[in-house]
Amino acid sequence: MLQKRLTPTGLASLEYCNRLFYLNMEKPHHGTQTVLTVLGKFEHSVIEQFYKLTKIDWKTQKEFENDYSLERRISLAVNDSVEIARKNFPTFFDQILENSESMKYRLRHLNQIKSQEMRKLLKKGMPFSTVLSLVMPFVTEKWLESKVLGLGGYADFLYWNTDGSITVEDIKSHNDRYDAFIHRSSHLAQGVTYAIMAEEVYGKPVKKFQIFYSKDCYTESFTITKKLKQELIDSIKQVPDILAGDMPDKLEGPENIKCKNCYSRDFCFSIDKPDSQEGSFYDQ
């Protein structure tokens, strides 16, 4: 019986590398804040605020084409998140300020994407209120869990679909496409975990998981299948043996290229070095 709750992020690390998963479970919080992780949190906060404000404004206005409140929403979402970052991440505040103008530009594009989705559904004759409930998430930063499998974690956004199913959306702030590509399978494992938990919480099927890449406003979608869910469950069954054994070896062969894009590389590689060199960055 596992004593620690498994999270979507933890199972994503298991898919990426057994050693990374082991370190995350046995030595949690070993990583340090970096500018990339902080900017990712900032962009999460901005988009979450923007969605909430947009949903309120469009519902109040009962239309979205003459969106006179767009610039106000953008300013509020960005400025509020900047103030939160000022308090929580003072070391990285200059980088956050520099990123804020880019974030405003991307929000304008995101607003266009959501407007296009609204138009598409309205053309099908759906009521405005129904369309809005489908285009905008019905819940943000939602705690989900599976008591059956011992899972728990926060999902960024959940959406209703016309057939009553749910789509889970996660925000990723990768700086380049290659980094997103090499983490693709672990992202999918994370999404399947969210799907399993959401189905248990809401009693509704989750047929799709999507990733919104905040750097270029691109959305990647995955179909959630029974096969994917069973593969994840099979992986969960391996966890007790992984944690009961010695720390897994570093990746070898073609797979070791993942180490170059691993957020725990420095810490992971320092473990086998003498104490005098602990924390150093070195090659295999």
PDB file of C-alpha atoms in Angstrom:
ATOM      1  CA  MET A   1       0.000   0.000   0.000  1.00  0.00           C
ATOM      2  CA  LEU A   2       1.484   3.356  -1.019  1.00  0.00           C
ATOM      3  CA  GLN A   3       1.885   5.855   1.784  1.00  0.00           C
ATOM      4  CA  LYS A   4       2.328   8.810  -0.534  1.00  0.00           C
ATOM      5  CA  ARG A   5      -0.379  10.029  -2.885  1.00  0.00           C
ATOM      6  CA  LEU A   6       0.604   9.800  -6.533  1.00  0.00           C
ATOM      7  CA  THR A   7       0.158  12.975  -8.546  1.00  0.00           C
ATOM      8  CA  PRO A   8      -0.245  13.619 -12.280  1.00  0.00           C
ATOM      9  CA  THR A   9       3.176  15.297 -12.268  1.00  0.00           C
ATOM     10  CA  GLY A  10       4.680  12.321 -10.461  1.00  0.00           C
ATOM     11  CA  LEU A  11       3.280   9.848 -12.973  1.00  0.00           C
ATOM     12  CA  ALA A  12       4.512  12.055 -15.790  1.00  0.00           C
ATOM     13  CA  SER A  13       8.016  11.755 -14.322  1.00  0.00           C
ATOM     14  CA  LEU A  14       7.577   7.975 -14.094  1.00  0.00           C
ATOM     15  CA  GLU A  15       6.831   7.881 -17.818  1.00  0.00           C
ATOM     16  CA  TYR A  16       9.873  10.047 -18.517  1.00  0.00           C
ATOM     17  CA  CYS A  17      12.389   8.198 -16.341  1.00  0.00           C
ATOM     18  CA  ASN A  18      12.192   5.770 -13.396  1.00  0.00           C
ATOM     19  CA  ARG A  19      15.106   7.501 -11.697  1.00  0.00           C
ATOM     20  CA  LEU A  20      13.430  10.909 -11.958  1.00  0.00           C
ATOM     21  CA  PHE A  21      10.262   9.454 -10.445  1.00  0.00           C
ATOM     22  CA  TYR A  22      12.255   7.862  -7.610  1.00  0.00           C
ATOM     23  CA  LEU A  23      13.982  11.152  -6.809  1.00  0.00           C
ATOM     24  CA  ASN A  24      10.712  13.086  -6.872  1.00  0.00           C
ATOM     25  CA  MET A  25       9.120  10.621  -4.467  1.00  0.00           C
ATOM     26  CA  GLU A  26      12.038  10.024  -2.108  1.00  0.00           C
ATOM     27  CA  LYS A  27      13.680  13.447  -2.209  1.00  0.00           C
ATOM     28  CA  PRO A  28      10.844  15.895  -2.979  1.00  0.00           C
ATOM     29  CA  HIS A  29      11.517  19.601  -3.447  1.00  0.00           C
ATOM     30  CA  HIS A  30      15.157  18.935  -4.326  1.00  0.00           C
ATOM     31  CA  GLY A  31      14.980  21.321  -7.262  1.00  0.00           C
ATOM     32  CA  THR A  32      15.549  25.068  -7.135  1.00  0.00           C
ATOM     33  CA  GLN A  33      13.379  27.779  -8.649  1.00  0.00           C
ATOM     34  CA  THR A  34      14.514  28.809 -12.110  1.00  0.00           C
ATOM     35  CA  VAL A  35      13.405  31.664 -14.304  1.00  0.00           C
ATOM     36  CA  LEU A  36      11.586  29.188 -16.562  1.00  0.00           C
ATOM     37  CA  THR A  37       9.570  27.617 -13.737  1.00  0.00           C
ATOM     38  CA  VAL A  38       8.687  31.021 -12.303  1.00  0.00           C
ATOM     39  CA  LEU A  39       7.626  32.384 -15.694  1.00  0.00           C
ATOM     40  CA  GLY A  40       5.510  29.263 -16.144  1.00  0.00           C
ATOM     41  CA  LYS A  41       3.697  29.946 -12.873  1.00  0.00           C
ATOM     42  CA  PHE A  42       3.234  33.573 -13.879  1.00  0.00           C
ATOM     43  CA  GLU A  43       1.692  32.627 -17.231  1.00  0.00           C
ATOM     44  CA  HIS A  44      -0.599  30.087 -15.530  1.00  0.00           C
ATOM     45  CA  SER A  45      -1.840  32.806 -13.216  1.00  0.00           C
ATOM     46  CA  VAL A  46      -2.407  35.295 -16.035  1.00  0.00           C
ATOM     47  CA  ILE A  47      -4.383  32.891 -18.224  1.00  0.00           C
ATOM     48  CA  GLU A  48      -6.494  31.684 -15.308  1.00  0.00           C
ATOM     49  CA  GLN A  49      -7.366  35.296 -14.406  1.00  0.00           C
ATOM     50  CA  PHE A  50      -8.056  36.175 -18.033  1.00  0.00           C
ATOM     51  CA  TYR A  51     -10.474  33.269 -18.506  1.00  0.00           C
ATOM     52  CA  LYS A  52     -12.405  34.160 -15.355  1.00  0.00           C
ATOM     53  CA  LEU A  53     -12.700  37.825 -16.362  1.00  0.00           C
ATOM     54  CA  THR A  54     -13.662  36.987 -19.947  1.00  0.00           C
ATOM     55  CA  LYS A  55     -16.357  34.572 -18.875  1.00  0.00           C
ATOM     56  CA  ILE A  56     -17.871  37.199 -16.553  1.00  0.00           C
ATOM     57  CA  ASP A  57     -17.732  39.992 -19.141  1.00  0.00           C
ATOM     58  CA  TRP A  58     -19.148  37.986 -22.033  1.00  0.00           C
ATOM     59  CA  LYS A  59     -21.923  36.627 -19.821  1.00  0.00           C
ATOM     60  CA  THR A  60     -22.792  40.152 -18.630  1.00  0.00           C
ATOM     61  CA  GLN A  61     -22.584  41.704 -22.099  1.00  0.00           C
ATOM     62  CA  LYS A  62     -24.373  38.709 -23.675  1.00  0.00           C
ATOM     63  CA  GLU A  63     -22.121  39.121 -26.680  1.00  0.00           C
ATOM     64  CA  PHE A  64     -18.424  39.129 -27.529  1.00  0.00           C
ATOM     65  CA  GLU A  65     -18.027  40.727 -30.978  1.00  0.00           C
ATOM     66  CA  ASN A  66     -17.948  44.304 -29.650  1.00  0.00           C
ATOM     67  CA  ASP A  67     -15.485  43.403 -26.939  1.00  0.00           C
ATOM     68  CA  TYR A  68     -14.882  46.831 -25.450  1.00  0.00           C
ATOM     69  CA  SER A  69     -13.608  45.330 -22.192  1.00  0.00           C
ATOM     70  CA  LEU A  70     -10.777  43.286 -23.735  1.00  0.00           C
ATOM     71  CA  GLU A  71      -7.924  45.653 -22.911  1.00  0.00           C
ATOM     72  CA  ARG A  72      -9.226  46.108 -19.376  1.00  0.00           C
ATOM     73  CA  ARG A  73      -9.307  42.336 -18.862  1.00  0.00           C
ATOM     74  CA  ILE A  74      -5.799  41.964 -20.226  1.00  0.00           C
ATOM     75  CA  SER A  75      -4.444  44.689 -17.959  1.00  0.00           C
ATOM     76  CA  LEU A  76      -6.187  43.290 -14.903  1.00  0.00           C
ATOM     77  CA  ALA A  77      -5.053  39.721 -15.538  1.00  0.00           C
ATOM     78  CA  VAL A  78      -1.433  40.678 -16.176  1.00  0.00           C
ATOM     79  CA  ASN A  79      -1.101  43.384 -13.523  1.00  0.00           C
ATOM     80  CA  ASP A  80      -2.678  41.294 -10.772  1.00  0.00           C
ATOM     81  CA  SER A  81      -0.347  38.401 -11.584  1.00  0.00           C
ATOM     82  CA  VAL A  82       2.645  40.759 -11.682  1.00  0.00           C
ATOM     83  CA  GLU A  83       1.825  41.963  -8.166  1.00  0.00           C
ATOM     84  CA  ILE A  84       1.537  38.383  -6.923  1.00  0.00           C
ATOM     85  CA  ALA A  85       4.895  37.602  -8.532  1.00  0.00           C
ATOM     86  CA  ARG A  86       6.459  40.696  -6.964  1.00  0.00           C
ATOM     87  CA  LYS A  87       5.701  39.258  -3.525  1.00  0.00           C
ATOM     88  CA  ASN A  88       6.401  35.595  -4.236  1.00  0.00           C
ATOM     89  CA  PHE A  89       9.325  35.765  -6.666  1.00  0.00           C
ATOM     90  CA  PRO A  90      11.238  39.024  -6.074  1.00  0.00           C
ATOM     91  CA  THR A  91      14.470  37.533  -7.444  1.00  0.00           C
ATOM     92  CA  PHE A  92      12.863  37.028 -10.848  1.00  0.00           C
ATOM     93  CA  PHE A  93      10.754  40.160 -10.932  1.00  0.00           C
ATOM     94  CA  ASP A  94      12.694  41.845 -13.760  1.00  0.00           C
ATOM     95  CA  GLN A  95      12.193  38.810 -16.006  1.00  0.00           C
ATOM     96  CA  ILE A  96       8.488  38.734 -15.156  1.00  0.00           C
ATOM     97  CA  LEU A  97       8.097  42.402 -16.066  1.00  0.00           C
ATOM     98  CA  GLU A  98       9.900  41.787 -19.338  1.00  0.00           C
ATOM     99  CA  ASN A  99       7.573  38.860 -20.071  1.00  0.00           C
ATOM    100  CA  SER A 100       4.410  40.803 -19.231  1.00  0.00           C
ATOM    101  CA  GLU A 101       4.241  42.734 -22.528  1.00  0.00           C
ATOM    102  CA  SER A 102       4.605  39.526 -24.499  1.00  0.00           C
ATOM    103  CA  MET A 103       1.887  38.017 -22.341  1.00  0.00           C
ATOM    104  CA  LYS A 104      -0.495  40.850 -23.206  1.00  0.00           C
ATOM    105  CA  TYR A 105       0.097  40.262 -26.912  1.00  0.00           C
ATOM    106  CA  ARG A 106      -0.571  36.544 -26.523  1.00  0.00           C
ATOM    107  CA  LEU A 107      -3.774  37.192 -24.589  1.00  0.00           C
ATOM    108  CA  ARG A 108      -5.111  39.209 -27.515  1.00  0.00           C
ATOM    109  CA  HIS A 109      -4.461  36.218 -29.752  1.00  0.00           C
ATOM    110  CA  LEU A 110      -6.008  33.845 -27.214  1.00  0.00           C
ATOM    111  CA  ASN A 111      -9.093  36.049 -27.162  1.00  0.00           C
ATOM    112  CA  GLN A 112      -9.325  35.695 -30.948  1.00  0.00           C
ATOM    113  CA  ILE A 113      -9.128  31.912 -30.626  1.00  0.00           C
ATOM    114  CA  LYS A 114     -11.950  31.852 -28.093  1.00  0.00           C
ATOM    115  CA  SER A 115     -14.016  34.243 -30.240  1.00  0.00           C
ATOM    116  CA  GLN A 116     -13.619  31.949 -33.240  1.00  0.00           C
ATOM    117  CA  GLU A 117     -14.788  28.988 -31.159  1.00  0.00           C
ATOM    118  CA  MET A 118     -17.833  31.011 -30.075  1.00  0.00           C
ATOM    119  CA  ARG A 119     -18.739  31.907 -33.679  1.00  0.00           C
ATOM    120  CA  LYS A 120     -18.397  28.317 -34.825  1.00  0.00           C
ATOM    121  CA  LEU A 121     -20.829  26.987 -32.214  1.00  0.00           C
ATOM    122  CA  LEU A 122     -23.267  29.889 -32.536  1.00  0.00           C
ATOM    123  CA  LYS A 123     -23.589  29.114 -36.255  1.00  0.00           C
ATOM    124  CA  LYS A 124     -24.964  25.723 -35.224  1.00  0.00           C
ATOM    125  CA  GLY A 125     -27.893  27.486 -33.573  1.00  0.00           C
ATOM    126  CA  MET A 126     -26.884  26.943 -29.969  1.00  0.00           C
ATOM    127  CA  PRO A 127     -27.974  29.504 -27.359  1.00  0.00           C
ATOM    128  CA  PHE A 128     -25.336  32.042 -26.371  1.00  0.00           C
ATOM    129  CA  SER A 129     -25.264  30.846 -22.750  1.00  0.00           C
ATOM    130  CA  THR A 130     -24.701  27.244 -23.849  1.00  0.00           C
ATOM    131  CA  VAL A 131     -21.901  28.216 -26.208  1.00  0.00           C
ATOM    132  CA  LEU A 132     -20.180  30.256 -23.529  1.00  0.00           C
ATOM    133  CA  SER A 133     -20.371  27.305 -21.127  1.00  0.00           C
ATOM    134  CA  LEU A 134     -18.623  25.122 -23.711  1.00  0.00           C
ATOM    135  CA  VAL A 135     -15.950  27.550 -24.886  1.00  0.00           C
ATOM    136  CA  MET A 136     -14.827  28.679 -21.444  1.00  0.00           C
ATOM    137  CA  PRO A 137     -13.730  26.265 -18.702  1.00  0.00           C
ATOM    138  CA  PHE A 138     -16.392  25.461 -16.129  1.00  0.00           C
ATOM    139  CA  VAL A 139     -13.753  25.194 -13.416  1.00  0.00           C
ATOM    140  CA  THR A 140     -10.122  26.272 -12.971  1.00  0.00           C
ATOM    141  CA  GLU A 141      -7.382  24.907 -10.721  1.00  0.00           C
ATOM    142  CA  LYS A 142      -9.661  22.068  -9.701  1.00  0.00           C
ATOM    143  CA  TRP A 143      -8.518  19.507  -7.136  1.00  0.00           C
ATOM    144  CA  LEU A 144      -9.163  16.024  -8.514  1.00  0.00           C
ATOM    145  CA  GLU A 145      -8.543  12.654  -6.949  1.00  0.00           C
ATOM    146  CA  SER A 146      -9.009   8.955  -7.388  1.00  0.00           C
ATOM    147  CA  LYS A 147      -9.551   7.199  -4.085  1.00  0.00           C
ATOM    148  CA  VAL A 148      -9.464   3.900  -5.946  1.00  0.00           C
ATOM    149  CA  LEU A 149      -5.913   4.416  -7.235  1.00  0.00           C
ATOM    150  CA  GLY A 150      -4.588   6.826  -4.621  1.00  0.00           C
ATOM    151  CA  LEU A 151      -4.183   9.741  -7.011  1.00  0.00           C
ATOM    152  CA  GLY A 152      -4.581  13.457  -6.444  1.00  0.00           C
ATOM    153  CA  GLY A 153      -3.685  16.755  -8.039  1.00  0.00           C
ATOM    154  CA  TYR A 154      -4.883  20.063  -9.452  1.00  0.00           C
ATOM    155  CA  ALA A 155      -6.057  20.310 -13.060  1.00  0.00           C
ATOM    156  CA  ASP A 156      -5.678  23.688 -14.791  1.00  0.00           C
ATOM    157  CA  PHE A 157      -8.997  23.763 -16.675  1.00  0.00           C
ATOM    158  CA  LEU A 158     -11.994  21.505 -17.256  1.00  0.00           C
ATOM    159  CA  TYR A 159     -14.431  21.990 -20.164  1.00  0.00           C
ATOM    160  CA  TRP A 160     -17.846  20.522 -20.912  1.00  0.00           C
ATOM    161  CA  ASN A 161     -18.463  19.059 -24.361  1.00  0.00           C
ATOM    162  CA  THR A 162     -21.759  18.917 -26.258  1.00  0.00           C
ATOM    163  CA  ASP A 163     -22.110  15.183 -25.563  1.00  0.00           C
ATOM    164  CA  GLY A 164     -21.750  15.663 -21.808  1.00  0.00           C
ATOM    165  CA  SER A 165     -18.159  14.462 -21.670  1.00  0.00           C
ATOM    166  CA  ILE A 166     -15.286  16.458 -20.172  1.00  0.00           C
ATOM    167  CA  THR A 167     -12.052  17.766 -21.676  1.00  0.00           C
ATOM    168  CA  VAL A 168      -9.098  18.427 -19.405  1.00  0.00           C
ATOM    169  CA  GLU A 169      -6.674  21.185 -20.399  1.00  0.00           C
ATOM    170  CA  ASP A 170      -3.180  21.724 -19.051  1.00  0.00           C
ATOM    171  CA  ILE A 171      -0.988  24.773 -19.667  1.00  0.00           C
ATOM    172  CA  LYS A 172       2.622  24.223 -20.636  1.00  0.00           C
ATOM    173  CA  SER A 173       5.163  27.006 -21.039  1.00  0.00           C
ATOM    174  CA  HIS A 174       7.960  25.251 -22.914  1.00  0.00           C
ATOM    175  CA  ASN A 175      10.350  27.631 -24.598  1.00  0.00           C
ATOM    176  CA  ASP A 176      10.777  25.515 -27.714  1.00  0.00           C
ATOM    177  CA  ARG A 177       9.026  22.785 -29.630  1.00  0.00           C
ATOM    178  CA  TYR A 178      11.798  20.211 -29.100  1.00  0.00           C
ATOM    179  CA  ASP A 179      11.462  20.405 -25.327  1.00  0.00           C
ATOM    180  CA  ALA A 180       7.706  19.881 -25.674  1.00  0.00           C
ATOM    181  CA  PHE A 181       8.304  16.999 -28.095  1.00  0.00           C
ATOM    182  CA  ILE A 182      10.718  15.103 -25.861  1.00  0.00           C
ATOM    183  CA  HIS A 183       8.249  15.389 -22.959  1.00  0.00           C
ATOM    184  CA  ARG A 184       5.258  14.390 -25.099  1.00  0.00           C
ATOM    185  CA  SER A 185       4.774  10.899 -23.669  1.00  0.00           C
ATOM    186  CA  SER A 186       5.087  12.145 -20.094  1.00  0.00           C
ATOM    187  CA  HIS A 187       2.595  14.936 -20.835  1.00  0.00           C
ATOM    188  CA  LEU A 188       0.163  12.306 -22.104  1.00  0.00           C
ATOM    189  CA  ALA A 189       0.630  10.209 -18.959  1.00  0.00           C
ATOM    190  CA  GLN A 190      -0.164  13.319 -16.942  1.00  0.00           C
ATOM    191  CA  GLY A 191      -3.286  13.898 -19.005  1.00  0.00           C
ATOM    192  CA  VAL A 192      -4.480  10.309 -18.617  1.00  0.00           C
ATOM    193  CA  THR A 193      -4.062  10.692 -14.859  1.00  0.00           C
ATOM    194  CA  TYR A 194      -6.256  13.803 -14.907  1.00  0.00           C
ATOM    195  CA  ALA A 195      -8.810  11.929 -17.004  1.00  0.00           C
ATOM    196  CA  ILE A 196      -9.036   9.006 -14.590  1.00  0.00           C
ATOM    197  CA  MET A 197      -9.462  11.341 -11.629  1.00  0.00           C
ATOM    198  CA  ALA A 198     -12.025  13.585 -13.350  1.00  0.00           C
ATOM    199  CA  GLU A 199     -14.120  10.578 -14.337  1.00  0.00           C
ATOM    200  CA  GLU A 200     -14.175   9.397 -10.729  1.00  0.00           C
ATOM    201  CA  VAL A 201     -15.006  12.869  -9.362  1.00  0.00           C
ATOM    202  CA  TYR A 202     -17.695  13.847 -11.894  1.00  0.00           C
ATOM    203  CA  GLY A 203     -18.987  10.479 -13.051  1.00  0.00           C
ATOM    204  CA  LYS A 204     -18.653  11.652 -16.666  1.00  0.00           C
ATOM    205  CA  PRO A 205     -16.370  10.326 -19.403  1.00  0.00           C
ATOM    206  CA  VAL A 206     -13.209  12.218 -20.278  1.00  0.00           C
ATOM    207  CA  LYS A 207     -12.586  11.666 -23.968  1.00  0.00           C
ATOM    208  CA  LYS A 208      -9.974  14.324 -24.611  1.00  0.00           C
ATOM    209  CA  PHE A 209      -6.933  15.846 -22.963  1.00  0.00           C
ATOM    210  CA  GLN A 210      -5.399  18.966 -24.446  1.00  0.00           C
ATOM    211  CA  ILE A 211      -2.274  21.000 -23.820  1.00  0.00           C
ATOM    212  CA  PHE A 212      -2.249  24.743 -24.350  1.00  0.00           C
ATOM    213  CA  TYR A 213       1.290  25.908 -25.080  1.00  0.00           C
ATOM    214  CA  SER A 214       1.321  29.433 -23.720  1.00  0.00           C
ATOM    215  CA  LYS A 215       4.397  30.593 -25.638  1.00  0.00           C
ATOM    216  CA  ASP A 216       2.752  30.350 -29.054  1.00  0.00           C
ATOM    217  CA  CYS A 217      -0.928  29.710 -28.184  1.00  0.00           C
ATOM    218  CA  TYR A 218      -0.879  26.291 -29.832  1.00  0.00           C
ATOM    219  CA  THR A 219      -3.206  23.553 -28.586  1.00  0.00           C
ATOM    220  CA  GLU A 220      -2.301  19.870 -28.879  1.00  0.00           C
ATOM    221  CA  SER A 221      -5.079  17.331 -28.326  1.00  0.00           C
ATOM    222  CA  PHE A 222      -5.000  13.674 -27.290  1.00  0.00           C
ATOM    223  CA  THR A 223      -7.819  11.150 -27.368  1.00  0.00           C
ATOM    224  CA  ILE A 224      -8.190   9.324 -24.057  1.00  0.00           C
ATOM    225  CA  THR A 225      -8.725   5.606 -24.638  1.00  0.00           C
ATOM    226  CA  LYS A 226      -9.283   2.578 -22.419  1.00  0.00           C
ATOM    227  CA  LYS A 227      -5.890   1.303 -23.562  1.00  0.00           C
ATOM    228  CA  LEU A 228      -4.121   4.444 -22.351  1.00  0.00           C
ATOM    229  CA  LYS A 229      -5.889   4.282 -18.997  1.00  0.00           C
ATOM    230  CA  GLN A 230      -4.989   0.625 -18.543  1.00  0.00           C
ATOM    231  CA  GLU A 231      -1.346   1.328 -19.419  1.00  0.00           C
ATOM    232  CA  LEU A 232      -1.252   4.014 -16.741  1.00  0.00           C
ATOM    233  CA  ILE A 233      -2.818   1.660 -14.184  1.00  0.00           C
ATOM    234  CA  ASP A 234      -0.185  -0.949 -15.074  1.00  0.00           C
ATOM    235  CA  SER A 235       2.521   1.666 -14.467  1.00  0.00           C
ATOM    236  CA  ILE A 236       1.025   2.507 -11.078  1.00  0.00           C
ATOM    237  CA  LYS A 237       1.262  -1.158 -10.110  1.00  0.00           C
ATOM    238  CA  GLN A 238       5.055  -0.975 -10.646  1.00  0.00           C
ATOM    239  CA  VAL A 239       5.488   1.909  -8.211  1.00  0.00           C
ATOM    240  CA  PRO A 240       5.839  -0.116  -4.967  1.00  0.00           C
ATOM    241  CA  ASP A 241       8.664  -2.182  -6.465  1.00  0.00           C
ATOM    242  CA  ILE A 242      10.442   0.917  -7.788  1.00  0.00           C
ATOM    243  CA  LEU A 243      10.305   2.677  -4.431  1.00  0.00           C
ATOM    244  CA  ALA A 244      11.241  -0.444  -2.458  1.00  0.00           C
ATOM    245  CA  GLY A 245      14.378  -1.035  -4.493  1.00  0.00           C
ATOM    246  CA  ASP A 246      17.617   0.842  -4.979  1.00  0.00           C
ATOM    247  CA  MET A 247      17.603   4.108  -6.843  1.00  0.00           C
ATOM    248  CA  PRO A 248      17.264   3.320 -10.564  1.00  0.00           C
ATOM    249  CA  ASP A 249      20.237   3.928 -12.834  1.00  0.00           C
ATOM    250  CA  LYS A 250      20.448   6.913 -15.115  1.00  0.00           C
ATOM    251  CA  LEU A 251      19.066   6.412 -18.593  1.00  0.00           C
ATOM    252  CA  GLU A 252      21.373   4.681 -21.055  1.00  0.00           C
ATOM    253  CA  GLY A 253      21.587   4.291 -24.801  1.00  0.00           C
ATOM    254  CA  PRO A 254      19.343   6.402 -27.058  1.00  0.00           C
ATOM    255  CA  GLU A 255      17.065   7.274 -24.127  1.00  0.00           C
ATOM    256  CA  ASN A 256      19.800   9.190 -22.281  1.00  0.00           C
ATOM    257  CA  ILE A 257      19.199  12.172 -24.546  1.00  0.00           C
ATOM    258  CA  LYS A 258      16.259  12.897 -22.228  1.00  0.00           C
ATOM    259  CA  CYS A 259      18.763  13.815 -19.510  1.00  0.00           C
ATOM    260  CA  LYS A 260      19.698  16.987 -21.393  1.00  0.00           C
ATOM    261  CA  ASN A 261      16.091  18.214 -21.119  1.00  0.00           C
ATOM    262  CA  CYS A 262      15.435  17.063 -17.557  1.00  0.00           C
ATOM    263  CA  TYR A 263      14.697  19.705 -14.919  1.00  0.00           C
ATOM    264  CA  SER A 264      16.454  17.561 -12.272  1.00  0.00           C
ATOM    265  CA  ARG A 265      19.594  16.843 -14.274  1.00  0.00           C
ATOM    266  CA  ASP A 266      21.983  18.751 -12.015  1.00  0.00           C
ATOM    267  CA  PHE A 267      20.703  17.137  -8.850  1.00  0.00           C
ATOM    268  CA  CYS A 268      20.420  13.680 -10.422  1.00  0.00           C
ATOM    269  CA  PHE A 269      23.949  13.729 -11.791  1.00  0.00           C
ATOM    270  CA  SER A 270      25.418  15.059  -8.536  1.00  0.00           C
ATOM    271  CA  ILE A 271      24.359  12.018  -6.528  1.00  0.00           C
ATOM    272  CA  ASP A 272      27.097   9.700  -7.772  1.00  0.00           C
ATOM    273  CA  LYS A 273      29.858  12.285  -7.294  1.00  0.00           C
ATOM    274  CA  PRO A 274      32.017  12.715  -4.197  1.00  0.00           C
ATOM    275  CA  ASP A 275      30.665  15.150  -1.573  1.00  0.00           C
ATOM    276  CA  SER A 276      33.194  17.764  -2.626  1.00  0.00           C
ATOM    277  CA  GLN A 277      31.626  17.849  -6.093  1.00  0.00           C
ATOM    278  CA  GLU A 278      27.991  17.471  -5.094  1.00  0.00           C
ATOM    279  CA  GLY A 279      25.663  19.676  -7.068  1.00  0.00           C
ATOM    280  CA  SER A 280      28.041  20.016  -9.996  1.00  0.00           C
ATOM    281  CA  PHE A 281      26.958  19.681 -13.587  1.00  0.00           C
ATOM    282  CA  TYR A 282      28.810  16.938 -15.403  1.00  0.00           C
ATOM    283  CA  ASP A 283      28.406  14.659 -18.348  1.00  0.00           C
ATOM    284  CA  GLN A 284      27.878  10.931 -18.245  1.00  0.00           C
TER     285      GLN A 284
END
